[in-house]
Amino acid sequence: MKLSKEQVRHVATLARLELKDEEEERFSGQLSAILDYINQLEELDTDGIQPTSRALDVNNVFREDEVKARFDEGSWRSNAPSEEMDHFRVPKIIEG
Amino acid sequence: MTQPCFMTMGELSAKLEAGEVTSEEAVLSYIERINSVDEKINAYVTVDREGAIEQARDADRLRASGSKGPLLGAPLAIKDLVTTRNLRTTCGSKILENFIPPHDAFVIEKLKQAGAVVLGKTNMDEFAMGSSTETSYFGPTRNPWDTDKIPGGSSGGSAAAVAADLCAAALGSDTGGSIRQPSALCGIVGLKPTYGLVSRFGLVAFASSLDQIGPMTKDVTDSAILLSAIAGHDPNDSTSADRPVDDYTAALDKGVSGMNIGVAEEYFTEGIDPEVDSSVRNAISVLKEQGANIKTVSLPHTKYAVPTYYVIAPAEASSNLARYDGVKYGYRSESPKGLMEMYKKTRMEGFGPEVKRRIMLGAYALSAGYYDAYYLKAQKVRTLIRNDFVDVFKEVSAIISPTTPAPAFGIGEKSDDPLQMYLSDIFTISCNLAGIPGLSLPCGFTSGGLPIGAQIQGDFFSEPTVLRVARALEKGLKLDGGKPAINQDG
């Protein structure tokens, strides 16, 4: 199956990636080849098989919701690309 | 006396204990070696020279006041996706080039409590996506046995650092073979523990249902020592197994006499390198000589492991990597117009091609109209792959196979063909999908002098058995392939 450039562009938007023209072209070819390879899973009859989402059968692990001082005060700030008055700063959210 | 850097961790530990060498001397010996050799290998992204010397002095002081332990003062290298407090953690990516974690991963806390020294952070495929360490933003790592060859990946920096004696031992992470495959190609011992045995808290997430941290070491004994230090329940990882930790060194030398060990024909497929094939078959005969009952077993869904993995792992990755949006930490594109442009440009500029490819693949597999055909289908096949192992482990205690179908390939040889690259993990991936432990150890060399690895897989939480088989094989093979080429002129 062939993934069109339009489909590649749509998926890129879903994934919040801006692709260059040549990347769209390359990904369309490479992803199509990978999907063709993946499609061999269709040979298998999986009716009635339960899906496995995790390797260990653990469910609903609860613990007390306690505040613990794991990080140094304000340590988030040194990694923030932009911050102001104890908040992360981002470009204008409402466009137009 | 041999320089400390050329010792196994166990040997160094004995010398430290006997007072024949100090941790500071050991760290200095490693730093000197890193300074002279690592420009040819590029195993490290960051070397914490001052911090390591300081930690070594602390360890020496603790020892002087009566503290003991197999890791006290041992200089270790850590794959650069395990967070280290106040020490840069990049995941091999431009997007985290300057990220300084405010916290230690659970495994780092455990190692520090045991008195280990963190020498530095090792190179890797970007976000652990790759099998050659060529996708790192910080340039490829080279194989110490032949610097024109890849070291494997994604934990290629850790594997090369151990092989080239640039650390006493290392930690790696394994999502589809990322500990075992580079261990095989660099001639060291690498163990992917049972899913849940080692906490993932502080392991930067790639595919959360598959990722595990594990030891990469010079021999099997070191693997058991390091695993004993990092295993254990952690309330901060909800998938962490709440069960007592075994002493993994206790049963190491009990041998394999009377043990049933499986050989699955699916791992000796067409296309396997003949030297790999004969080397692993020789290893099987060594186990037989030691009294193991070799049984032919079948894992019929093995050929579906790679396609299943390339739905599940990218799907989880596309979700996990959504956090790199230029808001809270990491790289942000210069002066974007509006929020959407900031997200898209930050991610376009911050991620390399392989990471983008996997995010795209995952986003596609999870997108409306395709979820059932890809993601749900792959999860069902995952059940079939897991059931294969459950059935086989009713008959045998361990399975032996090659770790990889071929020895290390050339740098650049598979960079343009993602699918060929993915197939180099064909024998290691089903282990992660099932969640069982798997170990690679050296079992021979090609005529060209490249290492070959044998893989031992075991039932859930059977690390004591896996290590015992590996130790028996290590003793029986008595490999003497010498040291990598890089060690001879260093």
PDB file of C-alpha atoms in Angstrom, chain B residues 197-326:
ATOM      1  CA  LEU B 197      12.064  -6.056  37.729  1.00  0.00           C
ATOM      2  CA  VAL B 198      13.923  -2.729  37.416  1.00  0.00           C
ATOM      3  CA  SER B 199      12.069   0.550  37.932  1.00  0.00           C
ATOM      4  CA  ARG B 200      11.619   2.800  34.909  1.00  0.00           C
ATOM      5  CA  PHE B 201      11.360   5.915  37.084  1.00  0.00           C
ATOM      6  CA  GLY B 202      13.816   8.365  35.520  1.00  0.00           C
ATOM      7  CA  LEU B 203      14.234   6.314  32.339  1.00  0.00           C
ATOM      8  CA  VAL B 204      13.200   8.693  29.565  1.00  0.00           C
ATOM      9  CA  ALA B 205      10.264   6.870  27.985  1.00  0.00           C
ATOM     10  CA  PHE B 206      10.408   5.436  24.455  1.00  0.00           C
ATOM     11  CA  ALA B 207       7.856   2.564  24.479  1.00  0.00           C
ATOM     12  CA  SER B 208       6.643   2.205  28.051  1.00  0.00           C
ATOM     13  CA  SER B 209       5.288  -1.352  27.818  1.00  0.00           C
ATOM     14  CA  LEU B 210       8.643  -2.630  26.482  1.00  0.00           C
ATOM     15  CA  ASP B 211      11.437  -0.480  28.001  1.00  0.00           C
ATOM     16  CA  GLN B 212      13.747  -1.978  30.652  1.00  0.00           C
ATOM     17  CA  ILE B 213      17.063  -0.833  32.142  1.00  0.00           C
ATOM     18  CA  GLY B 214      19.771  -3.469  32.510  1.00  0.00           C
ATOM     19  CA  PRO B 215      23.478  -4.121  33.147  1.00  0.00           C
ATOM     20  CA  MET B 216      26.164  -4.144  30.428  1.00  0.00           C
ATOM     21  CA  THR B 217      29.330  -5.707  31.778  1.00  0.00           C
ATOM     22  CA  LYS B 218      32.680  -7.362  31.057  1.00  0.00           C
ATOM     23  CA  ASP B 219      31.526 -10.741  32.372  1.00  0.00           C
ATOM     24  CA  VAL B 220      28.530 -12.651  33.706  1.00  0.00           C
ATOM     25  CA  THR B 221      29.476 -12.236  37.377  1.00  0.00           C
ATOM     26  CA  ASP B 222      29.493  -8.434  36.980  1.00  0.00           C
ATOM     27  CA  SER B 223      26.069  -8.659  35.375  1.00  0.00           C
ATOM     28  CA  ALA B 224      24.694 -10.463  38.445  1.00  0.00           C
ATOM     29  CA  ILE B 225      26.327  -7.962  40.807  1.00  0.00           C
ATOM     30  CA  LEU B 226      24.954  -4.943  38.979  1.00  0.00           C
ATOM     31  CA  LEU B 227      21.468  -6.437  38.597  1.00  0.00           C
ATOM     32  CA  SER B 228      21.335  -7.145  42.340  1.00  0.00           C
ATOM     33  CA  ALA B 229      22.004  -3.438  42.932  1.00  0.00           C
ATOM     34  CA  ILE B 230      19.383  -1.969  40.575  1.00  0.00           C
ATOM     35  CA  ALA B 231      16.465  -4.431  40.895  1.00  0.00           C
ATOM     36  CA  GLY B 232      13.614  -3.839  43.279  1.00  0.00           C
ATOM     37  CA  HIS B 233      10.155  -2.427  43.765  1.00  0.00           C
ATOM     38  CA  ASP B 234       9.582   1.294  43.306  1.00  0.00           C
ATOM     39  CA  PRO B 235       6.230   2.938  44.092  1.00  0.00           C
ATOM     40  CA  ASN B 236       7.079   5.678  41.576  1.00  0.00           C
ATOM     41  CA  ASP B 237       6.769   3.183  38.697  1.00  0.00           C
ATOM     42  CA  SER B 238       3.282   1.693  38.653  1.00  0.00           C
ATOM     43  CA  THR B 239       4.521  -1.211  36.493  1.00  0.00           C
ATOM     44  CA  SER B 240       7.295  -2.082  38.945  1.00  0.00           C
ATOM     45  CA  ALA B 241       6.996  -5.651  40.264  1.00  0.00           C
ATOM     46  CA  ASP B 242       6.310  -5.821  43.996  1.00  0.00           C
ATOM     47  CA  ARG B 243       8.294  -8.919  44.851  1.00  0.00           C
ATOM     48  CA  PRO B 244      11.465  -9.693  46.808  1.00  0.00           C
ATOM     49  CA  VAL B 245      14.789  -9.190  45.005  1.00  0.00           C
ATOM     50  CA  ASP B 246      16.862 -12.322  44.481  1.00  0.00           C
ATOM     51  CA  ASP B 247      20.591 -12.462  45.145  1.00  0.00           C
ATOM     52  CA  TYR B 248      21.645 -12.946  41.557  1.00  0.00           C
ATOM     53  CA  THR B 249      25.187 -14.008  42.397  1.00  0.00           C
ATOM     54  CA  ALA B 250      24.111 -16.885  44.685  1.00  0.00           C
ATOM     55  CA  ALA B 251      23.364 -19.577  42.080  1.00  0.00           C
ATOM     56  CA  LEU B 252      25.827 -18.439  39.397  1.00  0.00           C
ATOM     57  CA  ASP B 253      28.166 -21.403  39.594  1.00  0.00           C
ATOM     58  CA  LYS B 254      25.647 -24.208  40.018  1.00  0.00           C
ATOM     59  CA  GLY B 255      26.084 -25.345  36.412  1.00  0.00           C
ATOM     60  CA  VAL B 256      23.581 -26.738  33.929  1.00  0.00           C
ATOM     61  CA  SER B 257      23.797 -30.456  34.631  1.00  0.00           C
ATOM     62  CA  GLY B 258      20.343 -31.985  34.153  1.00  0.00           C
ATOM     63  CA  MET B 259      18.828 -28.693  33.016  1.00  0.00           C
ATOM     64  CA  ASN B 260      16.546 -28.661  29.976  1.00  0.00           C
ATOM     65  CA  ILE B 261      17.671 -26.041  27.491  1.00  0.00           C
ATOM     66  CA  GLY B 262      15.700 -25.296  24.344  1.00  0.00           C
ATOM     67  CA  VAL B 263      16.881 -24.602  20.812  1.00  0.00           C
ATOM     68  CA  ALA B 264      14.198 -23.028  18.632  1.00  0.00           C
ATOM     69  CA  GLU B 265      14.551 -23.707  14.929  1.00  0.00           C
ATOM     70  CA  GLU B 266      12.977 -20.297  14.189  1.00  0.00           C
ATOM     71  CA  TYR B 267      16.219 -18.646  15.335  1.00  0.00           C
ATOM     72  CA  PHE B 268      18.343 -20.522  12.813  1.00  0.00           C
ATOM     73  CA  THR B 269      16.691 -19.112   9.753  1.00  0.00           C
ATOM     74  CA  GLU B 270      17.883 -18.689   6.220  1.00  0.00           C
ATOM     75  CA  GLY B 271      20.059 -15.634   5.877  1.00  0.00           C
ATOM     76  CA  ILE B 272      21.860 -16.133   9.172  1.00  0.00           C
ATOM     77  CA  ASP B 273      25.611 -15.560   8.854  1.00  0.00           C
ATOM     78  CA  PRO B 274      27.347 -18.992   8.683  1.00  0.00           C
ATOM     79  CA  GLU B 275      30.020 -18.011  11.221  1.00  0.00           C
ATOM     80  CA  VAL B 276      27.306 -16.865  13.672  1.00  0.00           C
ATOM     81  CA  ASP B 277      25.439 -20.117  13.071  1.00  0.00           C
ATOM     82  CA  SER B 278      28.465 -22.358  13.741  1.00  0.00           C
ATOM     83  CA  SER B 279      29.601 -20.322  16.740  1.00  0.00           C
ATOM     84  CA  VAL B 280      26.210 -20.589  18.462  1.00  0.00           C
ATOM     85  CA  ARG B 281      25.953 -24.294  17.602  1.00  0.00           C
ATOM     86  CA  ASN B 282      29.349 -24.740  19.240  1.00  0.00           C
ATOM     87  CA  ALA B 283      28.015 -22.981  22.346  1.00  0.00           C
ATOM     88  CA  ILE B 284      25.076 -25.395  22.386  1.00  0.00           C
ATOM     89  CA  SER B 285      27.460 -28.353  22.283  1.00  0.00           C
ATOM     90  CA  VAL B 286      29.417 -26.865  25.193  1.00  0.00           C
ATOM     91  CA  LEU B 287      26.229 -26.762  27.288  1.00  0.00           C
ATOM     92  CA  LYS B 288      25.516 -30.356  26.287  1.00  0.00           C
ATOM     93  CA  GLU B 289      29.010 -31.429  27.394  1.00  0.00           C
ATOM     94  CA  GLN B 290      28.244 -29.857  30.748  1.00  0.00           C
ATOM     95  CA  GLY B 291      25.235 -32.104  31.182  1.00  0.00           C
ATOM     96  CA  ALA B 292      22.374 -29.986  29.852  1.00  0.00           C
ATOM     97  CA  ASN B 293      19.556 -31.749  27.987  1.00  0.00           C
ATOM     98  CA  ILE B 294      19.220 -29.925  24.693  1.00  0.00           C
ATOM     99  CA  LYS B 295      15.662 -29.998  23.390  1.00  0.00           C
ATOM    100  CA  THR B 296      14.262 -28.738  20.114  1.00  0.00           C
ATOM    101  CA  VAL B 297      11.394 -26.361  20.751  1.00  0.00           C
ATOM    102  CA  SER B 298       9.207 -24.184  18.562  1.00  0.00           C
ATOM    103  CA  LEU B 299       8.276 -20.509  18.808  1.00  0.00           C
ATOM    104  CA  PRO B 300       6.047 -20.412  15.719  1.00  0.00           C
ATOM    105  CA  HIS B 301       5.194 -16.699  15.818  1.00  0.00           C
ATOM    106  CA  THR B 302       8.810 -15.498  15.869  1.00  0.00           C
ATOM    107  CA  LYS B 303       8.648 -14.115  12.328  1.00  0.00           C
ATOM    108  CA  TYR B 304       5.810 -11.784  13.355  1.00  0.00           C
ATOM    109  CA  ALA B 305       7.774 -10.167  16.180  1.00  0.00           C
ATOM    110  CA  VAL B 306       9.404  -7.412  14.089  1.00  0.00           C
ATOM    111  CA  PRO B 307       6.179  -6.276  12.366  1.00  0.00           C
ATOM    112  CA  THR B 308       4.311  -6.397  15.705  1.00  0.00           C
ATOM    113  CA  TYR B 309       7.034  -4.355  17.373  1.00  0.00           C
ATOM    114  CA  TYR B 310       7.016  -1.726  14.613  1.00  0.00           C
ATOM    115  CA  VAL B 311       3.360  -1.017  15.356  1.00  0.00           C
ATOM    116  CA  ILE B 312       3.455  -1.106  19.158  1.00  0.00           C
ATOM    117  CA  ALA B 313       6.764   0.674  19.821  1.00  0.00           C
ATOM    118  CA  PRO B 314       6.170   3.622  17.433  1.00  0.00           C
ATOM    119  CA  ALA B 315       2.579   3.982  18.689  1.00  0.00           C
ATOM    120  CA  GLU B 316       3.773   4.284  22.285  1.00  0.00           C
ATOM    121  CA  ALA B 317       6.638   6.530  21.176  1.00  0.00           C
ATOM    122  CA  SER B 318       4.389   8.925  19.290  1.00  0.00           C
ATOM    123  CA  SER B 319       2.439   9.414  22.517  1.00  0.00           C
ATOM    124  CA  ASN B 320       5.487   9.555  24.837  1.00  0.00           C
ATOM    125  CA  LEU B 321       7.372  12.033  22.660  1.00  0.00           C
ATOM    126  CA  ALA B 322       4.423  14.434  22.508  1.00  0.00           C
ATOM    127  CA  ARG B 323       5.924  16.030  25.626  1.00  0.00           C
ATOM    128  CA  TYR B 324       8.741  17.610  23.610  1.00  0.00           C
ATOM    129  CA  ASP B 325       6.821  20.676  22.594  1.00  0.00           C
ATOM    130  CA  GLY B 326       9.224  23.490  23.459  1.00  0.00           C
TER     131      GLY B 326
END
